[in-house]
Amino acid sequence: MELKVLRYSDSKGSTLGLLFIDGLFACYTLEDEYKAVKEYGKTRIAAGRYPIRLRCFGGHHWKYLKRFGAAFHKGMLQVMNVPLFSDILIHIGNDADDTAGCLLLGNVANNNQIKNGFIGSSTAAYLRVYPSIRDALLKGESVYITYIDEI
């Protein structure tokens, strides 16, 4: 399975993108802003291709397990092998305060050139997108995500 994040709008504080799964549009994304020098919790990861794995430990995992149940939640989607970063997850959130380099999913997005970046209906987007990625990983399929800077 191939995921692509097409980053299309960068502003002070956030980056908006489009997530495609196997070439089909899935949802909007939000990440931290670009910074030439990494600043913990305030910098998006570098463009590139990275594997995704299920992560079955940590605060987000336990929170999602409790919230969504064991039948749905099988682990957090973790982006692996990112230079200078660790613990990069794909999860629910609405603005840059909810991400520390992680990728947030949403069904709607505002124009971050007018107002600080915001994506809405994040839980709905996550509940729609997560199962296909989870199921591919559980079947032993390779899942990769490619971040592309179009800005």
PDB file of C-alpha atoms in Angstrom:
ATOM      1  CA  MET A   1       0.000   0.000   0.000  1.00  0.00           C
ATOM      2  CA  GLU A   2       1.287   3.440  -0.904  1.00  0.00           C
ATOM      3  CA  LEU A   3       0.252   6.623   0.897  1.00  0.00           C
ATOM      4  CA  LYS A   4       1.227  10.060  -0.391  1.00  0.00           C
ATOM      5  CA  VAL A   5       1.009  13.376   1.403  1.00  0.00           C
ATOM      6  CA  LEU A   6       1.045  16.244  -1.062  1.00  0.00           C
ATOM      7  CA  ARG A   7       1.931  19.346   0.937  1.00  0.00           C
ATOM      8  CA  TYR A   8       0.229  22.292  -0.713  1.00  0.00           C
ATOM      9  CA  SER A   9       0.218  25.190   1.763  1.00  0.00           C
ATOM     10  CA  ASP A  10       2.802  26.243   4.313  1.00  0.00           C
ATOM     11  CA  SER A  11       2.422  29.051   6.809  1.00  0.00           C
ATOM     12  CA  LYS A  12       3.972  30.111  10.067  1.00  0.00           C
ATOM     13  CA  GLY A  13       2.845  27.366  12.378  1.00  0.00           C
ATOM     14  CA  SER A  14       1.394  24.715  10.079  1.00  0.00           C
ATOM     15  CA  THR A  15       1.444  22.853   6.780  1.00  0.00           C
ATOM     16  CA  LEU A  16      -1.667  21.617   4.992  1.00  0.00           C
ATOM     17  CA  GLY A  17      -1.655  18.617   2.692  1.00  0.00           C
ATOM     18  CA  LEU A  18      -3.712  16.071   0.831  1.00  0.00           C
ATOM     19  CA  LEU A  19      -3.489  12.355   1.665  1.00  0.00           C
ATOM     20  CA  PHE A  20      -3.800   9.838  -1.159  1.00  0.00           C
ATOM     21  CA  ILE A  21      -4.012   6.069  -0.620  1.00  0.00           C
ATOM     22  CA  ASP A  22      -3.013   4.035  -3.663  1.00  0.00           C
ATOM     23  CA  GLY A  23      -3.636   7.109  -5.818  1.00  0.00           C
ATOM     24  CA  LEU A  24      -7.097   7.980  -4.461  1.00  0.00           C
ATOM     25  CA  PHE A  25      -7.775  11.084  -2.381  1.00  0.00           C
ATOM     26  CA  ALA A  26      -8.481  10.098   1.231  1.00  0.00           C
ATOM     27  CA  CYS A  27      -8.485  13.290   3.337  1.00  0.00           C
ATOM     28  CA  TYR A  28      -6.726  16.513   4.281  1.00  0.00           C
ATOM     29  CA  THR A  29      -3.661  16.578   6.522  1.00  0.00           C
ATOM     30  CA  LEU A  30      -2.047  19.018   8.897  1.00  0.00           C
ATOM     31  CA  GLU A  31       1.531  19.052  10.168  1.00  0.00           C
ATOM     32  CA  ASP A  32       3.865  21.495  11.833  1.00  0.00           C
ATOM     33  CA  GLU A  33       5.554  24.151   9.738  1.00  0.00           C
ATOM     34  CA  TYR A  34       8.821  23.827   7.818  1.00  0.00           C
ATOM     35  CA  LYS A  35      11.938  24.902   9.694  1.00  0.00           C
ATOM     36  CA  ALA A  36      15.460  24.650   8.284  1.00  0.00           C
ATOM     37  CA  VAL A  37      16.714  23.628  11.712  1.00  0.00           C
ATOM     38  CA  LYS A  38      14.649  21.050  13.610  1.00  0.00           C
ATOM     39  CA  GLU A  39      12.874  22.422  16.669  1.00  0.00           C
ATOM     40  CA  TYR A  40      11.295  19.780  18.880  1.00  0.00           C
ATOM     41  CA  GLY A  41       7.511  19.699  18.580  1.00  0.00           C
ATOM     42  CA  LYS A  42       7.385  22.525  16.020  1.00  0.00           C
ATOM     43  CA  THR A  43       8.888  21.139  12.816  1.00  0.00           C
ATOM     44  CA  ARG A  44       7.436  18.868  10.136  1.00  0.00           C
ATOM     45  CA  ILE A  45       9.435  15.893   8.947  1.00  0.00           C
ATOM     46  CA  ALA A  46      11.500  16.037   5.751  1.00  0.00           C
ATOM     47  CA  ALA A  47      10.016  15.064   2.414  1.00  0.00           C
ATOM     48  CA  GLY A  48      10.727  11.443   1.610  1.00  0.00           C
ATOM     49  CA  ARG A  49       9.410   7.885   1.655  1.00  0.00           C
ATOM     50  CA  TYR A  50       9.034   6.063   4.952  1.00  0.00           C
ATOM     51  CA  PRO A  51       7.599   2.725   6.120  1.00  0.00           C
ATOM     52  CA  ILE A  52       4.569   2.613   8.424  1.00  0.00           C
ATOM     53  CA  ARG A  53       4.199   0.119  11.261  1.00  0.00           C
ATOM     54  CA  LEU A  54       1.641  -0.506  13.992  1.00  0.00           C
ATOM     55  CA  ARG A  55       2.810   0.729  17.386  1.00  0.00           C
ATOM     56  CA  CYS A  56       1.164  -1.045  20.325  1.00  0.00           C
ATOM     57  CA  PHE A  57       2.485   0.988  23.240  1.00  0.00           C
ATOM     58  CA  GLY A  58       2.544   4.576  24.450  1.00  0.00           C
ATOM     59  CA  GLY A  59       0.012   7.158  25.519  1.00  0.00           C
ATOM     60  CA  HIS A  60      -1.798   7.531  22.204  1.00  0.00           C
ATOM     61  CA  HIS A  61      -2.110   3.760  21.852  1.00  0.00           C
ATOM     62  CA  TRP A  62      -3.718   3.289  25.259  1.00  0.00           C
ATOM     63  CA  LYS A  63      -5.990   6.297  24.769  1.00  0.00           C
ATOM     64  CA  TYR A  64      -7.212   5.066  21.362  1.00  0.00           C
ATOM     65  CA  LEU A  65      -7.614   1.504  22.627  1.00  0.00           C
ATOM     66  CA  LYS A  66      -9.877   2.759  25.396  1.00  0.00           C
ATOM     67  CA  ARG A  67     -11.762   5.163  23.100  1.00  0.00           C
ATOM     68  CA  PHE A  68     -12.324   2.887  20.094  1.00  0.00           C
ATOM     69  CA  GLY A  69     -12.012  -0.622  21.558  1.00  0.00           C
ATOM     70  CA  ALA A  70      -9.807  -3.599  20.762  1.00  0.00           C
ATOM     71  CA  ALA A  71     -11.951  -4.707  17.809  1.00  0.00           C
ATOM     72  CA  PHE A  72     -11.105  -1.465  15.974  1.00  0.00           C
ATOM     73  CA  HIS A  73      -7.779  -0.250  17.363  1.00  0.00           C
ATOM     74  CA  LYS A  74      -4.833  -2.562  16.727  1.00  0.00           C
ATOM     75  CA  GLY A  75      -2.066  -0.004  17.252  1.00  0.00           C
ATOM     76  CA  MET A  76      -1.073   3.498  16.258  1.00  0.00           C
ATOM     77  CA  LEU A  77       0.147   4.133  12.723  1.00  0.00           C
ATOM     78  CA  GLN A  78       3.808   5.060  13.207  1.00  0.00           C
ATOM     79  CA  VAL A  79       6.012   6.562  10.484  1.00  0.00           C
ATOM     80  CA  MET A  80       9.397   4.872  10.807  1.00  0.00           C
ATOM     81  CA  ASN A  81      13.026   5.702   9.988  1.00  0.00           C
ATOM     82  CA  VAL A  82      12.564   9.479   9.880  1.00  0.00           C
ATOM     83  CA  PRO A  83      15.963  11.204  10.242  1.00  0.00           C
ATOM     84  CA  LEU A  84      16.206  13.360  13.406  1.00  0.00           C
ATOM     85  CA  PHE A  85      12.652  12.393  14.484  1.00  0.00           C
ATOM     86  CA  SER A  86      11.066   9.636  16.530  1.00  0.00           C
ATOM     87  CA  ASP A  87       7.535   8.702  17.548  1.00  0.00           C
ATOM     88  CA  ILE A  88       5.909  10.147  14.416  1.00  0.00           C
ATOM     89  CA  LEU A  89       2.279   9.014  14.402  1.00  0.00           C
ATOM     90  CA  ILE A  90      -0.786   9.462  12.200  1.00  0.00           C
ATOM     91  CA  HIS A  91      -3.653  10.490  14.445  1.00  0.00           C
ATOM     92  CA  ILE A  92      -6.625  12.701  15.286  1.00  0.00           C
ATOM     93  CA  GLY A  93      -6.187  16.436  15.832  1.00  0.00           C
ATOM     94  CA  ASN A  94      -7.228  19.822  14.531  1.00  0.00           C
ATOM     95  CA  ASP A  95      -4.312  22.243  14.635  1.00  0.00           C
ATOM     96  CA  ALA A  96      -0.569  22.601  15.232  1.00  0.00           C
ATOM     97  CA  ASP A  97      -1.104  22.317  18.990  1.00  0.00           C
ATOM     98  CA  ASP A  98      -2.167  18.689  18.408  1.00  0.00           C
ATOM     99  CA  THR A  99       0.939  17.630  16.476  1.00  0.00           C
ATOM    100  CA  ALA A 100       4.617  17.358  17.372  1.00  0.00           C
ATOM    101  CA  GLY A 101       5.796  16.368  13.916  1.00  0.00           C
ATOM    102  CA  CYS A 102       2.898  13.913  13.571  1.00  0.00           C
ATOM    103  CA  LEU A 103       0.410  13.801  10.710  1.00  0.00           C
ATOM    104  CA  LEU A 104      -3.171  14.801  11.553  1.00  0.00           C
ATOM    105  CA  LEU A 105      -6.127  13.733   9.395  1.00  0.00           C
ATOM    106  CA  GLY A 106      -9.288  15.720   8.639  1.00  0.00           C
ATOM    107  CA  ASN A 107     -12.268  15.837   6.286  1.00  0.00           C
ATOM    108  CA  VAL A 108     -12.147  19.639   5.924  1.00  0.00           C
ATOM    109  CA  ALA A 109      -9.363  22.231   5.917  1.00  0.00           C
ATOM    110  CA  ASN A 110      -9.215  25.993   6.182  1.00  0.00           C
ATOM    111  CA  ASN A 111      -6.938  28.317   4.220  1.00  0.00           C
ATOM    112  CA  ASN A 112      -3.892  28.664   6.464  1.00  0.00           C
ATOM    113  CA  GLN A 113      -2.805  31.805   4.633  1.00  0.00           C
ATOM    114  CA  ILE A 114      -5.767  33.605   6.192  1.00  0.00           C
ATOM    115  CA  LYS A 115      -5.911  31.901   9.588  1.00  0.00           C
ATOM    116  CA  ASN A 116      -3.658  29.468  11.431  1.00  0.00           C
ATOM    117  CA  GLY A 117      -3.944  25.984   9.940  1.00  0.00           C
ATOM    118  CA  PHE A 118      -6.981  23.994  10.981  1.00  0.00           C
ATOM    119  CA  ILE A 119      -8.522  20.728   9.847  1.00  0.00           C
ATOM    120  CA  GLY A 120     -11.958  19.602  10.976  1.00  0.00           C
ATOM    121  CA  SER A 121     -13.906  16.364  11.270  1.00  0.00           C
ATOM    122  CA  SER A 122     -10.644  14.733  12.247  1.00  0.00           C
ATOM    123  CA  THR A 123     -12.173  11.804  14.121  1.00  0.00           C
ATOM    124  CA  ALA A 124     -14.454  10.997  11.194  1.00  0.00           C
ATOM    125  CA  ALA A 125     -11.506  11.073   8.776  1.00  0.00           C
ATOM    126  CA  TYR A 126      -9.416   8.874  11.062  1.00  0.00           C
ATOM    127  CA  LEU A 127     -12.211   6.337  11.496  1.00  0.00           C
ATOM    128  CA  ARG A 128     -12.583   6.150   7.711  1.00  0.00           C
ATOM    129  CA  VAL A 129      -8.857   6.027   6.794  1.00  0.00           C
ATOM    130  CA  TYR A 130      -7.340   3.958   9.619  1.00  0.00           C
ATOM    131  CA  PRO A 131      -9.031   0.581   8.908  1.00  0.00           C
ATOM    132  CA  SER A 132      -7.617   0.117   5.402  1.00  0.00           C
ATOM    133  CA  ILE A 133      -4.060   0.893   6.541  1.00  0.00           C
ATOM    134  CA  ARG A 134      -4.444  -1.216   9.693  1.00  0.00           C
ATOM    135  CA  ASP A 135      -5.809  -4.164   7.733  1.00  0.00           C
ATOM    136  CA  ALA A 136      -2.983  -4.027   5.178  1.00  0.00           C
ATOM    137  CA  LEU A 137      -0.413  -4.057   7.986  1.00  0.00           C
ATOM    138  CA  LEU A 138      -2.187  -6.893   9.803  1.00  0.00           C
ATOM    139  CA  LYS A 139      -2.092  -8.944   6.574  1.00  0.00           C
ATOM    140  CA  GLY A 140       1.675  -8.448   6.441  1.00  0.00           C
ATOM    141  CA  GLU A 141       1.615  -6.038   3.516  1.00  0.00           C
ATOM    142  CA  SER A 142       4.257  -3.344   3.235  1.00  0.00           C
ATOM    143  CA  VAL A 143       2.850   0.138   3.758  1.00  0.00           C
ATOM    144  CA  TYR A 144       4.835   3.242   2.846  1.00  0.00           C
ATOM    145  CA  ILE A 145       4.108   6.942   3.064  1.00  0.00           C
ATOM    146  CA  THR A 146       5.738   9.510   0.805  1.00  0.00           C
ATOM    147  CA  TYR A 147       5.751  13.187   1.796  1.00  0.00           C
ATOM    148  CA  ILE A 148       6.000  15.520  -1.216  1.00  0.00           C
ATOM    149  CA  ASP A 149       6.713  19.241  -0.930  1.00  0.00           C
ATOM    150  CA  GLU A 150       4.740  21.062  -3.641  1.00  0.00           C
ATOM    151  CA  ILE A 151       5.067  24.416  -1.904  1.00  0.00           C
TER     152      ILE A 151
END
